[in-house]
Short mmCIF file of N, CA, C and O in Angstrom, two decimals:
data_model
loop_
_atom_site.label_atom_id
_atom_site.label_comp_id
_atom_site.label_asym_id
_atom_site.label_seq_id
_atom_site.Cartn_x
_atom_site.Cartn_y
_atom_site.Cartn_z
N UNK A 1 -2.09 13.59 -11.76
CA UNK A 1 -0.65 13.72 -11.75
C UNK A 1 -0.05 12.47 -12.40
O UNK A 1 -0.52 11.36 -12.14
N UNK A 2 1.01 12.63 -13.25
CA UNK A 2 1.87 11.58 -13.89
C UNK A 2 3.27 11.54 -13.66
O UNK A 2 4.00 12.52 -13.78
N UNK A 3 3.65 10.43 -13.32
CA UNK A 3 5.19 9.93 -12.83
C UNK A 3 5.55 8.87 -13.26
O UNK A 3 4.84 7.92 -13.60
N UNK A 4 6.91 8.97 -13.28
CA UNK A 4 7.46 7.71 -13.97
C UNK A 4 7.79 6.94 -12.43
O UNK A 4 8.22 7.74 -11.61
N UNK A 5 7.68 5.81 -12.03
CA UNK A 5 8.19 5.31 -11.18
C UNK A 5 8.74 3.63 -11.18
O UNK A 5 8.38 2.91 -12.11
N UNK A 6 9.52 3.15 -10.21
CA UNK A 6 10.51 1.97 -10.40
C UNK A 6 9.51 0.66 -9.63
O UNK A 6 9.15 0.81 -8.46
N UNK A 7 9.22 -0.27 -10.19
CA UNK A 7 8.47 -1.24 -9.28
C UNK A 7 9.76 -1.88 -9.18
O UNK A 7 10.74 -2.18 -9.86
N UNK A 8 9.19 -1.95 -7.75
CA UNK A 8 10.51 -2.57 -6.67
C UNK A 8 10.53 -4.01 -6.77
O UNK A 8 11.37 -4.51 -6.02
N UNK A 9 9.88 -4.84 -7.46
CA UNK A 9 9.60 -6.14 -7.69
C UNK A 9 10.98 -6.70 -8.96
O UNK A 9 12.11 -7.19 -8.87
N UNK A 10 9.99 -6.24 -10.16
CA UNK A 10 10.52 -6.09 -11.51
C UNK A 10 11.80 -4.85 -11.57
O UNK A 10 12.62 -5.42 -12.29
N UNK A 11 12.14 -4.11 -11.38
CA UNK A 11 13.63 -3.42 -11.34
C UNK A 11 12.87 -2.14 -12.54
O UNK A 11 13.54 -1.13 -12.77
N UNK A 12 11.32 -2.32 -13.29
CA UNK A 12 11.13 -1.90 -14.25
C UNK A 12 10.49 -0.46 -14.34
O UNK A 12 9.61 -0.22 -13.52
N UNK A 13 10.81 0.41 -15.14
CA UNK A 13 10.13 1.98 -15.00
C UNK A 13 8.99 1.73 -15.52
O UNK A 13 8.94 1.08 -16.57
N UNK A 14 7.40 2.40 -14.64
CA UNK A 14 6.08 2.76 -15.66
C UNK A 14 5.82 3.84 -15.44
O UNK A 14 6.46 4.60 -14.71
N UNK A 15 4.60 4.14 -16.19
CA UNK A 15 4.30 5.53 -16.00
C UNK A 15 2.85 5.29 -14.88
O UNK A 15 1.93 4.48 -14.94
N UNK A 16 3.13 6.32 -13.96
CA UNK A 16 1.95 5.95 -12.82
C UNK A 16 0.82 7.45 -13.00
O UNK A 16 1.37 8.55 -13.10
N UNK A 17 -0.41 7.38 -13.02
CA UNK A 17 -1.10 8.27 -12.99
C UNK A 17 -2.11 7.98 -11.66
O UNK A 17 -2.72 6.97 -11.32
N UNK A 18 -1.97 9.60 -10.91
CA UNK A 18 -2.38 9.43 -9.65
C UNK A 18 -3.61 10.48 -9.63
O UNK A 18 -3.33 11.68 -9.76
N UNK A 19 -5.13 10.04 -9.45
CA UNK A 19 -5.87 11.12 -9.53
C UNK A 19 -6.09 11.82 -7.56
O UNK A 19 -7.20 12.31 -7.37
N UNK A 20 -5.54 11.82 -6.85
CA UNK A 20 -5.35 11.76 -5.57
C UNK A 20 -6.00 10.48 -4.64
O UNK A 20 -5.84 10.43 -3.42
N UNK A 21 -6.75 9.48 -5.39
CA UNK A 21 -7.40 8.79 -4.50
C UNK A 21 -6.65 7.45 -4.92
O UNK A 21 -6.37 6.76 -3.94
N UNK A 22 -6.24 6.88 -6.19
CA UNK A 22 -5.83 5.41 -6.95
C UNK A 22 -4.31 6.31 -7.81
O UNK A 22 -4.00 7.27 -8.51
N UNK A 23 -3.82 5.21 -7.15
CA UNK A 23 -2.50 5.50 -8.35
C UNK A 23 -2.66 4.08 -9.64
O UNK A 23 -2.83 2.96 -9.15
N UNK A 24 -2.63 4.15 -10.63
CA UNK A 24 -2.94 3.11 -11.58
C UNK A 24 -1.91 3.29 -12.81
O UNK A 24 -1.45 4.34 -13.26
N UNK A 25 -1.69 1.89 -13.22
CA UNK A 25 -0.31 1.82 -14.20
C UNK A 25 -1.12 1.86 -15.50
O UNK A 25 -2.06 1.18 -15.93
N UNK A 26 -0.31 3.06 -16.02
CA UNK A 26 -0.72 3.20 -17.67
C UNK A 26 -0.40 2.65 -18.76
O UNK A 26 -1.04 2.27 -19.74
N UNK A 27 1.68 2.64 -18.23
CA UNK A 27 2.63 1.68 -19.25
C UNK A 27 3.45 1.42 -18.48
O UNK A 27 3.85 2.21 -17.62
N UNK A 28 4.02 -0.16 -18.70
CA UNK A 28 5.26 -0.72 -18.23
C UNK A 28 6.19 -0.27 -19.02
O UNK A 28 5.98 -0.05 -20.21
N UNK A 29 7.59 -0.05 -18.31
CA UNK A 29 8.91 -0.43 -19.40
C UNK A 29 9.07 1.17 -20.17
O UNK A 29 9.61 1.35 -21.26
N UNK A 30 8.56 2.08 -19.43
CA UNK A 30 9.12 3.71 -19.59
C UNK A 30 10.25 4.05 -19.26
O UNK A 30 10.73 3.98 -18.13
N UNK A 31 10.81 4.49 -20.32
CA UNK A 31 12.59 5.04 -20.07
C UNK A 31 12.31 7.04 -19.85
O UNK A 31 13.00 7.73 -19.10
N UNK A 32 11.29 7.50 -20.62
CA UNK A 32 10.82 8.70 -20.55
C UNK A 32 10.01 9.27 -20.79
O UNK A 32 9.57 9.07 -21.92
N UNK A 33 9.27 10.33 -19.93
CA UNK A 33 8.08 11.00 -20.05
C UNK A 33 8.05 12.30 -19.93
O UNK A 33 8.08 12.83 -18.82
N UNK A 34 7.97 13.05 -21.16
CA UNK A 34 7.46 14.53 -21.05
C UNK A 34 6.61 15.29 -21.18
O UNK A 34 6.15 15.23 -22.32
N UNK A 35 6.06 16.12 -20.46
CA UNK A 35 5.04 16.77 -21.11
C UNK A 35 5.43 18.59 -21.59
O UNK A 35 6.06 19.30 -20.82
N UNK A 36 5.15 18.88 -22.39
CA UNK A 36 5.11 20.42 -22.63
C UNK A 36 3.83 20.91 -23.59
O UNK A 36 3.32 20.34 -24.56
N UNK A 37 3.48 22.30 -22.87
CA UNK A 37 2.91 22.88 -23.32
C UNK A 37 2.75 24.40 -24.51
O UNK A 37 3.21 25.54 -24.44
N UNK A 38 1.95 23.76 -25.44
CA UNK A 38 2.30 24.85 -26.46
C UNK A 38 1.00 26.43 -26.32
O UNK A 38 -0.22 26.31 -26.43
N UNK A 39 1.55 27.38 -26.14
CA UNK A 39 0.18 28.44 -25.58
C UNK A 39 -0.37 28.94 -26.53
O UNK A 39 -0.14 28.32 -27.57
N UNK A 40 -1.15 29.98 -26.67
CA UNK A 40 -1.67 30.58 -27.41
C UNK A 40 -0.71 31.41 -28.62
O UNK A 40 -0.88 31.39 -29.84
N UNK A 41 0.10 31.97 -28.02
CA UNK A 41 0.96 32.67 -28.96
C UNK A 41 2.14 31.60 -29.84
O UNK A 41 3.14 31.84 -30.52
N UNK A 42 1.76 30.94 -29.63
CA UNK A 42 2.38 29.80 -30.46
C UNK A 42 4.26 29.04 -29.72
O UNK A 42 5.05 28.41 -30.43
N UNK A 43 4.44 29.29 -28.60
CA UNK A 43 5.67 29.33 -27.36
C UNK A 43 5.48 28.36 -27.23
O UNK A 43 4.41 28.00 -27.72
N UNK A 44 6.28 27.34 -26.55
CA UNK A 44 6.02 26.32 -25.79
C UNK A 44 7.14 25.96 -24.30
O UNK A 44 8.37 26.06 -24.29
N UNK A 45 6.41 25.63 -23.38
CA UNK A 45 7.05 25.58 -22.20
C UNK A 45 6.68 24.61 -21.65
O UNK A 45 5.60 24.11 -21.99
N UNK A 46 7.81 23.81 -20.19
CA UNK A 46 6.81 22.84 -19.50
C UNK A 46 7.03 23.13 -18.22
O UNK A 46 7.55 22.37 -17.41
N UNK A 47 6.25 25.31 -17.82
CA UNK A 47 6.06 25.27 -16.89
C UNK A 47 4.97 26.65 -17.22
O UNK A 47 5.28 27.61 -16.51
N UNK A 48 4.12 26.84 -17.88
CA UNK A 48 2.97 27.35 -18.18
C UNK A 48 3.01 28.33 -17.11
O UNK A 48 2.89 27.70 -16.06
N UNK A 49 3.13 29.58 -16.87
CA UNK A 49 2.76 30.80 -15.70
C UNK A 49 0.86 30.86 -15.49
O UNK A 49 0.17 30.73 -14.48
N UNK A 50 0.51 31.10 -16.86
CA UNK A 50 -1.25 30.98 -16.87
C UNK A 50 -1.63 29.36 -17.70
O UNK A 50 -1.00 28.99 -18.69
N UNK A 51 -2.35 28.84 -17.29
CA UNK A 51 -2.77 27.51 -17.65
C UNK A 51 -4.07 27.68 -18.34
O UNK A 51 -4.64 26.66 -18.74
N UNK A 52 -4.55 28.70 -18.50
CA UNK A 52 -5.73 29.59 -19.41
C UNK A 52 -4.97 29.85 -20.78
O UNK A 52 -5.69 30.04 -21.76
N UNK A 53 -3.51 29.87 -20.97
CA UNK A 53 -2.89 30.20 -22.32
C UNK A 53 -2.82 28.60 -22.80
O UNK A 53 -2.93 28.42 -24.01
N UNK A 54 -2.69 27.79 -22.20
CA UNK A 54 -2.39 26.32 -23.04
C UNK A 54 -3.50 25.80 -24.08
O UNK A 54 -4.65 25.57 -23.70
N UNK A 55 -3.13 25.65 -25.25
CA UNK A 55 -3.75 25.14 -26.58
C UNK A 55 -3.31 23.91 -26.54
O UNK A 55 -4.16 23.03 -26.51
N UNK A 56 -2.48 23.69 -26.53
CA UNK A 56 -1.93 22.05 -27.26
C UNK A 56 -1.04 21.45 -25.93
O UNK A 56 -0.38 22.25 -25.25
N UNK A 57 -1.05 20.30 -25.66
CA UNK A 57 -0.52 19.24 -25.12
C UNK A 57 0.80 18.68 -25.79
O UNK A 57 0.45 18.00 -26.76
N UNK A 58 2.24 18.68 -25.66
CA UNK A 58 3.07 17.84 -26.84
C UNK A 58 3.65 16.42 -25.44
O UNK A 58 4.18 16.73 -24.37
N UNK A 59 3.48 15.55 -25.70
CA UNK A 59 3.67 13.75 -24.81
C UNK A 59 4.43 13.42 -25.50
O UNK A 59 4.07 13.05 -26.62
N UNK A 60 5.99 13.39 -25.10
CA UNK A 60 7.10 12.61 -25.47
C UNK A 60 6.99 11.23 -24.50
O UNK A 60 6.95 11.32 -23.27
N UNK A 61 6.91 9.45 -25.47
CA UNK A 61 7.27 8.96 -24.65
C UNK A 61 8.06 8.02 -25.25
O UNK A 61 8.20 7.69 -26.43
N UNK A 62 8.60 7.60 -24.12
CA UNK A 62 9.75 6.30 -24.69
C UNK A 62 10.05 5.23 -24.05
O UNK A 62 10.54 5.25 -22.92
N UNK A 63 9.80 4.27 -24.65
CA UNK A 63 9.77 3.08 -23.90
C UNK A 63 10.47 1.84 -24.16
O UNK A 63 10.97 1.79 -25.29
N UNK A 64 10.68 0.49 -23.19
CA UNK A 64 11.87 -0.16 -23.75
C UNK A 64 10.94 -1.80 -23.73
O UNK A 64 10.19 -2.01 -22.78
N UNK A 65 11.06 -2.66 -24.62
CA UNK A 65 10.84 -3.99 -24.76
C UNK A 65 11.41 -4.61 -23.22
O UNK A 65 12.41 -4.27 -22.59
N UNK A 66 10.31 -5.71 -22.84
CA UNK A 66 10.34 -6.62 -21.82
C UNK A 66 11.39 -7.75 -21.98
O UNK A 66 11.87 -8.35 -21.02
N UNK A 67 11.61 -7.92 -22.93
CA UNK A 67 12.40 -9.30 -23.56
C UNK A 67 14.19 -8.40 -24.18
O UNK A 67 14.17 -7.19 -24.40
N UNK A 68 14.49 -8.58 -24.22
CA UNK A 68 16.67 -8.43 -24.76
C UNK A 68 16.57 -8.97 -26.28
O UNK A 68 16.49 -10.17 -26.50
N UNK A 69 16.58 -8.19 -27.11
CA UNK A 69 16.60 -8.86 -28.53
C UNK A 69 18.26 -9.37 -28.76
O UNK A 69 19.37 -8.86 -28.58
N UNK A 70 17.61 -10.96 -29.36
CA UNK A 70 18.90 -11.53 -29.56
C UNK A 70 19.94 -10.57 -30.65
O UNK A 70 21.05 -10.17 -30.30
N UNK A 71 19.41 -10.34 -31.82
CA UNK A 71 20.27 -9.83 -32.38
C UNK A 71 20.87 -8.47 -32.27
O UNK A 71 21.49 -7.95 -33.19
N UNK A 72 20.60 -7.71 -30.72
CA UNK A 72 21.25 -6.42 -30.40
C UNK A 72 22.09 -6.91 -29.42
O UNK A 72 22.37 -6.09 -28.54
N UNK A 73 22.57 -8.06 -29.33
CA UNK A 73 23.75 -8.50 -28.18
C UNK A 73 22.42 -8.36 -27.20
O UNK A 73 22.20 -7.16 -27.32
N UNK A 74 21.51 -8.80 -26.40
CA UNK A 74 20.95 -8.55 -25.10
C UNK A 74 20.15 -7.38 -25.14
O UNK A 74 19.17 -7.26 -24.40
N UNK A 75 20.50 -6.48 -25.97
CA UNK A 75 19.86 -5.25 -25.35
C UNK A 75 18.25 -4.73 -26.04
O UNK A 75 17.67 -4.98 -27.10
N UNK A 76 17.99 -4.07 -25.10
CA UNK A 76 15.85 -3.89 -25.24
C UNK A 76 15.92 -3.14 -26.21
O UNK A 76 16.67 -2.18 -26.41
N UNK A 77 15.22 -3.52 -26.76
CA UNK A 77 14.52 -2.27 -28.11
C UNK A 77 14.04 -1.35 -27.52
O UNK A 77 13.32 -1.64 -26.56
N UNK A 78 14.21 -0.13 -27.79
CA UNK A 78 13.51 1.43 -27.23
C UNK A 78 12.94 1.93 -28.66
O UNK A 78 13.38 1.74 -29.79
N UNK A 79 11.65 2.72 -28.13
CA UNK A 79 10.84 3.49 -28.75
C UNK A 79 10.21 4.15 -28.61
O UNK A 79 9.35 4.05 -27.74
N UNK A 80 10.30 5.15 -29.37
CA UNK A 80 9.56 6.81 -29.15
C UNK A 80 8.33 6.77 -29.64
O UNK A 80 7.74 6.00 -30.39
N UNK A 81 8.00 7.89 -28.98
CA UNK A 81 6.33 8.38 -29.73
C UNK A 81 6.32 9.97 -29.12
O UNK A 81 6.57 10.19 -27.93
N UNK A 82 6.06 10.80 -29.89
CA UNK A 82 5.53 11.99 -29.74
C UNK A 82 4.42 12.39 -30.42
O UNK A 82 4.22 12.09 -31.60
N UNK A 83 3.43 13.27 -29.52
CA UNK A 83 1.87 13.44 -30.36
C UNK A 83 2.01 14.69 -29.93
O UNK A 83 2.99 15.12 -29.31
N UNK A 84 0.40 15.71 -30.44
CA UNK A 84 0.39 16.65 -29.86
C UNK A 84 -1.32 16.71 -29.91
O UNK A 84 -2.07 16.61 -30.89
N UNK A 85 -1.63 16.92 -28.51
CA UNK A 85 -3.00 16.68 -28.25
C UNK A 85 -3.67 18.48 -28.08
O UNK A 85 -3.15 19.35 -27.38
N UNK A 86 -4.97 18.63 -28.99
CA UNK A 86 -5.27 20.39 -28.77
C UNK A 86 -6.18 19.83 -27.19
O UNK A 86 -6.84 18.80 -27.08
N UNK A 87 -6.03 20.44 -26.58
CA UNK A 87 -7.20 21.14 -25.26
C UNK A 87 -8.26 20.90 -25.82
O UNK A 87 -8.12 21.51 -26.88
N UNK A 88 -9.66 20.24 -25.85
CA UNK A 88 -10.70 20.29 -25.23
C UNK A 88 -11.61 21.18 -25.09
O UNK A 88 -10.77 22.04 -24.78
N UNK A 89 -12.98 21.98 -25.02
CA UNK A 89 -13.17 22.72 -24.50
C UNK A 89 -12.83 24.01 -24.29
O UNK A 89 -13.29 24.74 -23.41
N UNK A 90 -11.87 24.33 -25.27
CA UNK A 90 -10.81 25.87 -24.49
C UNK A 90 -11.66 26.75 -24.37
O UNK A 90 -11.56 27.13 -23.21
N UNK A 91 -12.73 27.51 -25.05
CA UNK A 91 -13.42 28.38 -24.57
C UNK A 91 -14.99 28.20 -23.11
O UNK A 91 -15.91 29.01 -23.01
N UNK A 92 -14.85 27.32 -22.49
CA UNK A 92 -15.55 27.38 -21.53
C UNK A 92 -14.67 28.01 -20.10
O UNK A 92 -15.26 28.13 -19.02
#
């Protein structure tokens, strides 16, 4: 399972991945995380009815600099990334 969550220390968003036993930090400084899935018939949703139709993975993420760049008045640099990962294995 993946969540964005707030460390109560730093004020800062990461992304937390929890396999039910360790929750462990993947990235600091996440403003957003999506996942959607693209199926067989070529659709995409990010709430899959059969999880046997998912082909492709699409990971929107976005994230913000630790430091305030001087020349944006203070404010963090943000940056995107979107990929699209195929499934693995699909016919087993």
């Amino acid at each position: 399972t993946y969540s964005v969550t707030v460390d109560a220390g730093t004020g800062r968003s990461r992304l937390i991945r929890n396999d039910g036993t360790v929750q462990s930090i993947i990235v600091d400084g996440v403003v957003d995380f999506q996942l959607s899935y693209i199926l067989d018939d070529g659709s995409e949703t990010t709430a899959p009815a059969d999880l046997s139709e998912i082909r492709r993975v699409r990971i929107d993420l976005t994230g913000e600099t630790i430091r305030e760049a001087a020349r944006l008045v203070g404010q963090q640099i943000s940056r995107e990334i979107t990929t699209i990962v195929p499934v693995k294995n699909i016919r087993l």
